[in-house]
PDB file of C-alpha atoms in Angstrom:
ATOM      1  CA  UNK A   1       0.037  -0.024  -0.055  1.00  0.00           C
ATOM      2  CA  UNK A   2       1.284   3.412  -1.002  1.00  0.00           C
ATOM      3  CA  UNK A   3      -1.130   6.190  -1.011  1.00  0.00           C
ATOM      4  CA  UNK A   4       1.291   8.773  -2.273  1.00  0.00           C
ATOM      5  CA  UNK A   5       0.089  11.219  -4.881  1.00  0.00           C
ATOM      6  CA  UNK A   6       2.985  10.005  -7.190  1.00  0.00           C
ATOM      7  CA  UNK A   7       2.960   6.396  -6.164  1.00  0.00           C
ATOM      8  CA  UNK A   8       1.782   5.134  -9.475  1.00  0.00           C
ATOM      9  CA  UNK A   9       4.884   6.614 -11.083  1.00  0.00           C
ATOM     10  CA  UNK A  10       7.170   4.413  -8.962  1.00  0.00           C
ATOM     11  CA  UNK A  11       8.695   1.288 -10.440  1.00  0.00           C
ATOM     12  CA  UNK A  12       7.011  -1.274  -8.226  1.00  0.00           C
ATOM     13  CA  UNK A  13       7.464  -4.913  -9.070  1.00  0.00           C
ATOM     14  CA  UNK A  14       7.179  -8.389  -7.397  1.00  0.00           C
ATOM     15  CA  UNK A  15       8.422 -11.887  -7.983  1.00  0.00           C
ATOM     16  CA  UNK A  16       4.967 -13.213  -6.932  1.00  0.00           C
ATOM     17  CA  UNK A  17       2.347 -13.197  -9.763  1.00  0.00           C
ATOM     18  CA  UNK A  18      -0.609 -12.580  -7.428  1.00  0.00           C
ATOM     19  CA  UNK A  19       0.804  -9.457  -5.722  1.00  0.00           C
ATOM     20  CA  UNK A  20      -1.590  -6.629  -5.755  1.00  0.00           C
ATOM     21  CA  UNK A  21      -0.393  -3.037  -5.459  1.00  0.00           C
ATOM     22  CA  UNK A  22      -2.739  -0.397  -3.961  1.00  0.00           C
ATOM     23  CA  UNK A  23      -1.141   2.726  -5.225  1.00  0.00           C
ATOM     24  CA  UNK A  24      -2.179   6.352  -5.550  1.00  0.00           C
ATOM     25  CA  UNK A  25      -4.026   8.996  -3.535  1.00  0.00           C
ATOM     26  CA  UNK A  26      -7.286   7.001  -3.461  1.00  0.00           C
ATOM     27  CA  UNK A  27      -5.421   4.850  -0.971  1.00  0.00           C
ATOM     28  CA  UNK A  28      -4.128   7.642   1.208  1.00  0.00           C
ATOM     29  CA  UNK A  29      -4.320   6.621   4.818  1.00  0.00           C
ATOM     30  CA  UNK A  30      -5.524   9.702   6.773  1.00  0.00           C
ATOM     31  CA  UNK A  31      -6.478  10.062  10.443  1.00  0.00           C
ATOM     32  CA  UNK A  32     -10.062   9.495  11.358  1.00  0.00           C
ATOM     33  CA  UNK A  33     -10.675  13.241  12.092  1.00  0.00           C
ATOM     34  CA  UNK A  34     -10.328  13.897   8.311  1.00  0.00           C
ATOM     35  CA  UNK A  35     -12.811  11.321   7.185  1.00  0.00           C
ATOM     36  CA  UNK A  36     -15.837  13.449   6.682  1.00  0.00           C
ATOM     37  CA  UNK A  37     -14.459  16.889   5.841  1.00  0.00           C
ATOM     38  CA  UNK A  38     -17.087  19.311   4.650  1.00  0.00           C
ATOM     39  CA  UNK A  39     -16.843  21.130   1.295  1.00  0.00           C
ATOM     40  CA  UNK A  40     -14.768  24.173   1.794  1.00  0.00           C
ATOM     41  CA  UNK A  41     -16.511  27.618   1.589  1.00  0.00           C
ATOM     42  CA  UNK A  42     -14.276  29.887  -0.290  1.00  0.00           C
ATOM     43  CA  UNK A  43     -14.620  33.562   0.786  1.00  0.00           C
ATOM     44  CA  UNK A  44     -13.954  36.528  -1.493  1.00  0.00           C
ATOM     45  CA  UNK A  45     -11.521  37.869   1.071  1.00  0.00           C
ATOM     46  CA  UNK A  46      -8.746  35.952   2.907  1.00  0.00           C
ATOM     47  CA  UNK A  47      -9.356  36.340   6.526  1.00  0.00           C
ATOM     48  CA  UNK A  48      -6.935  33.802   7.959  1.00  0.00           C
ATOM     49  CA  UNK A  49      -3.725  32.353   6.678  1.00  0.00           C
ATOM     50  CA  UNK A  50      -2.341  29.169   8.243  1.00  0.00           C
ATOM     51  CA  UNK A  51       1.332  28.501   8.481  1.00  0.00           C
ATOM     52  CA  UNK A  52       2.600  24.987   9.165  1.00  0.00           C
ATOM     53  CA  UNK A  53       6.163  24.149   8.341  1.00  0.00           C
ATOM     54  CA  UNK A  54       6.517  20.555   9.708  1.00  0.00           C
ATOM     55  CA  UNK A  55       7.153  18.825  13.075  1.00  0.00           C
ATOM     56  CA  UNK A  56      10.744  20.273  13.525  1.00  0.00           C
ATOM     57  CA  UNK A  57      11.117  23.099  10.998  1.00  0.00           C
ATOM     58  CA  UNK A  58      14.880  22.703  11.458  1.00  0.00           C
ATOM     59  CA  UNK A  59      15.628  25.777   9.452  1.00  0.00           C
ATOM     60  CA  UNK A  60      13.015  28.005  11.163  1.00  0.00           C
ATOM     61  CA  UNK A  61      11.264  28.723   7.898  1.00  0.00           C
ATOM     62  CA  UNK A  62       8.174  29.728   9.862  1.00  0.00           C
ATOM     63  CA  UNK A  63       9.798  33.124  10.748  1.00  0.00           C
ATOM     64  CA  UNK A  64      10.768  33.642   7.032  1.00  0.00           C
ATOM     65  CA  UNK A  65       7.179  33.006   5.972  1.00  0.00           C
ATOM     66  CA  UNK A  66       5.833  35.429   8.663  1.00  0.00           C
ATOM     67  CA  UNK A  67       8.116  38.130   7.258  1.00  0.00           C
ATOM     68  CA  UNK A  68       6.839  37.365   3.736  1.00  0.00           C
ATOM     69  CA  UNK A  69       3.248  37.564   4.952  1.00  0.00           C
ATOM     70  CA  UNK A  70       4.132  41.109   6.336  1.00  0.00           C
ATOM     71  CA  UNK A  71       4.768  42.326   2.664  1.00  0.00           C
ATOM     72  CA  UNK A  72       1.137  41.820   1.951  1.00  0.00           C
ATOM     73  CA  UNK A  73      -1.176  44.791   2.721  1.00  0.00           C
ATOM     74  CA  UNK A  74      -4.319  42.622   3.039  1.00  0.00           C
ATOM     75  CA  UNK A  75      -5.971  42.598   6.436  1.00  0.00           C
ATOM     76  CA  UNK A  76      -5.803  38.991   7.689  1.00  0.00           C
ATOM     77  CA  UNK A  77      -4.809  37.122  10.769  1.00  0.00           C
ATOM     78  CA  UNK A  78      -2.080  34.440  10.848  1.00  0.00           C
ATOM     79  CA  UNK A  79      -2.168  31.047  12.650  1.00  0.00           C
ATOM     80  CA  UNK A  80       1.357  29.654  12.935  1.00  0.00           C
ATOM     81  CA  UNK A  81       1.720  26.040  14.008  1.00  0.00           C
ATOM     82  CA  UNK A  82       4.903  25.166  15.937  1.00  0.00           C
ATOM     83  CA  UNK A  83       5.577  21.433  15.581  1.00  0.00           C
ATOM     84  CA  UNK A  84       6.301  19.196  18.508  1.00  0.00           C
ATOM     85  CA  UNK A  85      10.064  19.011  17.638  1.00  0.00           C
ATOM     86  CA  UNK A  86      10.718  22.644  16.944  1.00  0.00           C
ATOM     87  CA  UNK A  87      13.312  24.503  18.813  1.00  0.00           C
ATOM     88  CA  UNK A  88      12.348  27.856  17.356  1.00  0.00           C
ATOM     89  CA  UNK A  89       9.241  29.001  19.323  1.00  0.00           C
ATOM     90  CA  UNK A  90      11.066  31.909  20.909  1.00  0.00           C
ATOM     91  CA  UNK A  91      12.367  33.128  17.642  1.00  0.00           C
ATOM     92  CA  UNK A  92       8.920  32.744  16.016  1.00  0.00           C
ATOM     93  CA  UNK A  93       7.405  34.625  18.768  1.00  0.00           C
ATOM     94  CA  UNK A  94       9.891  37.430  18.331  1.00  0.00           C
ATOM     95  CA  UNK A  95       9.223  37.447  14.588  1.00  0.00           C
ATOM     96  CA  UNK A  96       5.522  37.759  15.145  1.00  0.00           C
ATOM     97  CA  UNK A  97       5.813  40.837  17.205  1.00  0.00           C
ATOM     98  CA  UNK A  98       7.520  42.708  14.386  1.00  0.00           C
ATOM     99  CA  UNK A  99       4.831  42.239  11.697  1.00  0.00           C
ATOM    100  CA  UNK A 100       1.665  44.108  11.190  1.00  0.00           C
ATOM    101  CA  UNK A 101      -0.609  41.126  11.034  1.00  0.00           C
ATOM    102  CA  UNK A 102      -2.012  39.607  14.274  1.00  0.00           C
ATOM    103  CA  UNK A 103      -0.265  36.215  14.731  1.00  0.00           C
ATOM    104  CA  UNK A 104      -1.625  33.395  16.841  1.00  0.00           C
ATOM    105  CA  UNK A 105       0.915  30.621  17.709  1.00  0.00           C
ATOM    106  CA  UNK A 106      -0.296  27.197  18.343  1.00  0.00           C
ATOM    107  CA  UNK A 107       2.019  24.485  19.548  1.00  0.00           C
ATOM    108  CA  UNK A 108       1.658  20.800  18.525  1.00  0.00           C
ATOM    109  CA  UNK A 109      -2.201  20.828  18.173  1.00  0.00           C
ATOM    110  CA  UNK A 110      -3.957  17.582  18.750  1.00  0.00           C
ATOM    111  CA  UNK A 111      -6.590  18.332  16.156  1.00  0.00           C
ATOM    112  CA  UNK A 112      -5.109  20.211  13.259  1.00  0.00           C
ATOM    113  CA  UNK A 113      -8.250  19.699  10.978  1.00  0.00           C
ATOM    114  CA  UNK A 114     -10.191  22.491  12.718  1.00  0.00           C
ATOM    115  CA  UNK A 115      -7.371  24.959  12.016  1.00  0.00           C
ATOM    116  CA  UNK A 116      -7.233  23.893   8.342  1.00  0.00           C
ATOM    117  CA  UNK A 117     -11.005  24.164   8.049  1.00  0.00           C
ATOM    118  CA  UNK A 118     -10.946  27.701   9.457  1.00  0.00           C
ATOM    119  CA  UNK A 119      -8.138  28.899   7.217  1.00  0.00           C
ATOM    120  CA  UNK A 120      -8.759  30.530   3.899  1.00  0.00           C
ATOM    121  CA  UNK A 121      -5.229  29.923   2.753  1.00  0.00           C
ATOM    122  CA  UNK A 122      -2.240  27.776   4.026  1.00  0.00           C
ATOM    123  CA  UNK A 123       1.466  27.920   3.562  1.00  0.00           C
ATOM    124  CA  UNK A 124       3.012  24.509   4.291  1.00  0.00           C
ATOM    125  CA  UNK A 125       6.033  22.326   3.919  1.00  0.00           C
ATOM    126  CA  UNK A 126       5.471  19.702   1.193  1.00  0.00           C
ATOM    127  CA  UNK A 127       5.226  16.634   3.384  1.00  0.00           C
ATOM    128  CA  UNK A 128       2.318  14.608   4.575  1.00  0.00           C
ATOM    129  CA  UNK A 129       0.393  17.654   5.701  1.00  0.00           C
ATOM    130  CA  UNK A 130      -0.474  18.238   2.085  1.00  0.00           C
ATOM    131  CA  UNK A 131      -2.782  15.345   2.091  1.00  0.00           C
ATOM    132  CA  UNK A 132      -4.635  16.714   5.068  1.00  0.00           C
ATOM    133  CA  UNK A 133      -4.815  20.256   3.523  1.00  0.00           C
ATOM    134  CA  UNK A 134      -6.122  18.701   0.274  1.00  0.00           C
ATOM    135  CA  UNK A 135      -9.066  16.834   2.025  1.00  0.00           C
ATOM    136  CA  UNK A 136     -10.098  19.966   3.948  1.00  0.00           C
ATOM    137  CA  UNK A 137     -10.039  22.016   0.765  1.00  0.00           C
ATOM    138  CA  UNK A 138      -7.558  24.430   1.981  1.00  0.00           C
ATOM    139  CA  UNK A 139      -5.842  26.343  -0.908  1.00  0.00           C
ATOM    140  CA  UNK A 140      -2.060  25.918  -0.259  1.00  0.00           C
ATOM    141  CA  UNK A 141       1.331  27.342  -1.154  1.00  0.00           C
ATOM    142  CA  UNK A 142       3.576  24.263  -0.720  1.00  0.00           C
ATOM    143  CA  UNK A 143       7.348  24.789  -0.049  1.00  0.00           C
ATOM    144  CA  UNK A 144       9.485  21.836  -0.963  1.00  0.00           C
ATOM    145  CA  UNK A 145      12.012  21.748   1.834  1.00  0.00           C
ATOM    146  CA  UNK A 146      13.758  18.517   1.120  1.00  0.00           C
ATOM    147  CA  UNK A 147      14.419  16.257  -2.100  1.00  0.00           C
ATOM    148  CA  UNK A 148      12.155  13.563  -0.710  1.00  0.00           C
ATOM    149  CA  UNK A 149       9.229  15.959  -1.040  1.00  0.00           C
ATOM    150  CA  UNK A 150       9.722  16.129  -4.832  1.00  0.00           C
ATOM    151  CA  UNK A 151       7.088  13.534  -5.503  1.00  0.00           C
ATOM    152  CA  UNK A 152       4.544  15.389  -3.420  1.00  0.00           C
ATOM    153  CA  UNK A 153       5.285  18.765  -4.925  1.00  0.00           C
ATOM    154  CA  UNK A 154       5.075  17.608  -8.439  1.00  0.00           C
ATOM    155  CA  UNK A 155       2.113  15.385  -7.915  1.00  0.00           C
ATOM    156  CA  UNK A 156      -0.095  17.828  -6.184  1.00  0.00           C
ATOM    157  CA  UNK A 157       0.874  20.647  -8.510  1.00  0.00           C
ATOM    158  CA  UNK A 158       0.001  18.329 -11.616  1.00  0.00           C
ATOM    159  CA  UNK A 159      -3.585  18.006 -10.165  1.00  0.00           C
ATOM    160  CA  UNK A 160      -3.735  21.836  -9.447  1.00  0.00           C
ATOM    161  CA  UNK A 161      -4.057  21.326  -5.696  1.00  0.00           C
ATOM    162  CA  UNK A 162      -1.107  23.470  -4.710  1.00  0.00           C
ATOM    163  CA  UNK A 163       1.160  26.301  -5.730  1.00  0.00           C
ATOM    164  CA  UNK A 164       4.607  24.958  -5.388  1.00  0.00           C
ATOM    165  CA  UNK A 165       7.855  26.743  -4.231  1.00  0.00           C
ATOM    166  CA  UNK A 166      11.145  24.866  -4.236  1.00  0.00           C
ATOM    167  CA  UNK A 167      13.297  26.106  -1.298  1.00  0.00           C
ATOM    168  CA  UNK A 168      16.384  28.146  -2.266  1.00  0.00           C
ATOM    169  CA  UNK A 169      18.166  30.420   0.107  1.00  0.00           C
ATOM    170  CA  UNK A 170      16.255  32.087   2.905  1.00  0.00           C
ATOM    171  CA  UNK A 171      16.088  35.536   1.347  1.00  0.00           C
ATOM    172  CA  UNK A 172      14.824  34.153  -1.986  1.00  0.00           C
ATOM    173  CA  UNK A 173      12.243  32.188  -0.007  1.00  0.00           C
ATOM    174  CA  UNK A 174      10.816  35.325   1.491  1.00  0.00           C
ATOM    175  CA  UNK A 175      10.546  37.060  -1.853  1.00  0.00           C
ATOM    176  CA  UNK A 176       9.129  33.932  -3.603  1.00  0.00           C
ATOM    177  CA  UNK A 177       6.460  33.406  -0.866  1.00  0.00           C
ATOM    178  CA  UNK A 178       5.343  37.009  -1.190  1.00  0.00           C
ATOM    179  CA  UNK A 179       5.340  36.938  -5.024  1.00  0.00           C
ATOM    180  CA  UNK A 180       3.315  33.669  -4.952  1.00  0.00           C
ATOM    181  CA  UNK A 181       0.920  34.928  -2.295  1.00  0.00           C
ATOM    182  CA  UNK A 182      -0.507  38.049  -3.830  1.00  0.00           C
ATOM    183  CA  UNK A 183      -2.277  36.402  -6.768  1.00  0.00           C
ATOM    184  CA  UNK A 184      -3.969  33.902  -4.386  1.00  0.00           C
ATOM    185  CA  UNK A 185      -5.032  36.644  -1.896  1.00  0.00           C
ATOM    186  CA  UNK A 186      -6.653  38.640  -4.832  1.00  0.00           C
ATOM    187  CA  UNK A 187      -8.130  35.861  -6.866  1.00  0.00           C
ATOM    188  CA  UNK A 188     -10.787  33.764  -5.100  1.00  0.00           C
ATOM    189  CA  UNK A 189     -11.311  31.848  -8.334  1.00  0.00           C
ATOM    190  CA  UNK A 190      -7.822  30.455  -8.049  1.00  0.00           C
ATOM    191  CA  UNK A 191      -8.433  29.473  -4.430  1.00  0.00           C
ATOM    192  CA  UNK A 192     -11.654  27.794  -5.338  1.00  0.00           C
ATOM    193  CA  UNK A 193     -10.047  25.711  -8.088  1.00  0.00           C
ATOM    194  CA  UNK A 194      -7.383  24.556  -5.622  1.00  0.00           C
ATOM    195  CA  UNK A 195      -9.834  23.701  -3.043  1.00  0.00           C
ATOM    196  CA  UNK A 196     -12.127  21.700  -5.388  1.00  0.00           C
ATOM    197  CA  UNK A 197      -9.076  19.870  -6.897  1.00  0.00           C
ATOM    198  CA  UNK A 198      -7.812  18.903  -3.402  1.00  0.00           C
ATOM    199  CA  UNK A 199     -11.110  17.484  -2.167  1.00  0.00           C
ATOM    200  CA  UNK A 200     -11.594  15.676  -5.422  1.00  0.00           C
ATOM    201  CA  UNK A 201      -8.197  14.063  -5.193  1.00  0.00           C
ATOM    202  CA  UNK A 202      -8.128  13.177  -1.546  1.00  0.00           C
ATOM    203  CA  UNK A 203     -11.594  12.023  -0.385  1.00  0.00           C
ATOM    204  CA  UNK A 204     -10.684  10.384   2.892  1.00  0.00           C
ATOM    205  CA  UNK A 205     -11.866   6.820   1.957  1.00  0.00           C
ATOM    206  CA  UNK A 206      -8.390   5.456   1.488  1.00  0.00           C
ATOM    207  CA  UNK A 207      -8.332   3.406   4.671  1.00  0.00           C
ATOM    208  CA  UNK A 208     -11.829   1.981   3.880  1.00  0.00           C
ATOM    209  CA  UNK A 209     -10.680   0.987   0.464  1.00  0.00           C
ATOM    210  CA  UNK A 210      -7.645  -0.795   1.921  1.00  0.00           C
ATOM    211  CA  UNK A 211      -9.810  -2.449   4.522  1.00  0.00           C
ATOM    212  CA  UNK A 212     -12.362  -3.627   1.985  1.00  0.00           C
ATOM    213  CA  UNK A 213      -9.641  -5.123  -0.265  1.00  0.00           C
ATOM    214  CA  UNK A 214      -8.110  -7.057   2.614  1.00  0.00           C
ATOM    215  CA  UNK A 215     -11.476  -8.380   3.665  1.00  0.00           C
ATOM    216  CA  UNK A 216     -12.303  -9.447   0.074  1.00  0.00           C
ATOM    217  CA  UNK A 217      -9.029 -11.305  -0.126  1.00  0.00           C
ATOM    218  CA  UNK A 218      -9.518 -13.096   3.197  1.00  0.00           C
ATOM    219  CA  UNK A 219     -13.039 -14.255   2.030  1.00  0.00           C
ATOM    220  CA  UNK A 220     -11.326 -16.102  -0.806  1.00  0.00           C
ATOM    221  CA  UNK A 221      -9.676 -18.299   1.786  1.00  0.00           C
ATOM    222  CA  UNK A 222     -12.848 -18.651   3.864  1.00  0.00           C
ATOM    223  CA  UNK A 223     -11.246 -16.803   6.787  1.00  0.00           C
TER     224      UNK A 223
END
């Protein structure tokens, strides 16, 4: 089982002729809290931006993203998630005090789906969080932080779910986020397209499909 958005592009093979591969986003295994996500309501104006840069955010990209958001004149609030392994909360708090937007910092939330559902736009690292943002219909700017996120970045971009950015140096990232952000803030149609594409691609039924397949196979052996 590989529910990755680019899993069908990988060269899987088996020496056993009866091996079945369950590949692709229809088999994405998500937490139960995301199972019945409602259709996202896309507002004309962005009222809240969610920033989530991973469990550790070792490069403290959250602070850079906050600075980039400060380059936008739109009146929105920011919710910044600090992951459970981050060592940069103090630096992030300092950064948040020097920007014009109101920033709420949330540390390692147990239920992130509510934050995603409330957000009009997200800026996220291009890891597993993209699957959760997709199913909640949250338009997303995805920053590819590491090489192993290439499949996610290309796959979600191919389906029109995200606006991708590949991490360069820190100053370039700030400029690139700001440049990418403005069209999404000003164009609700683009956010709507991203939202619809995400909820179409990731429907939350991946675990059920895997379960049903296993049960069907077991029945063949009268188990």
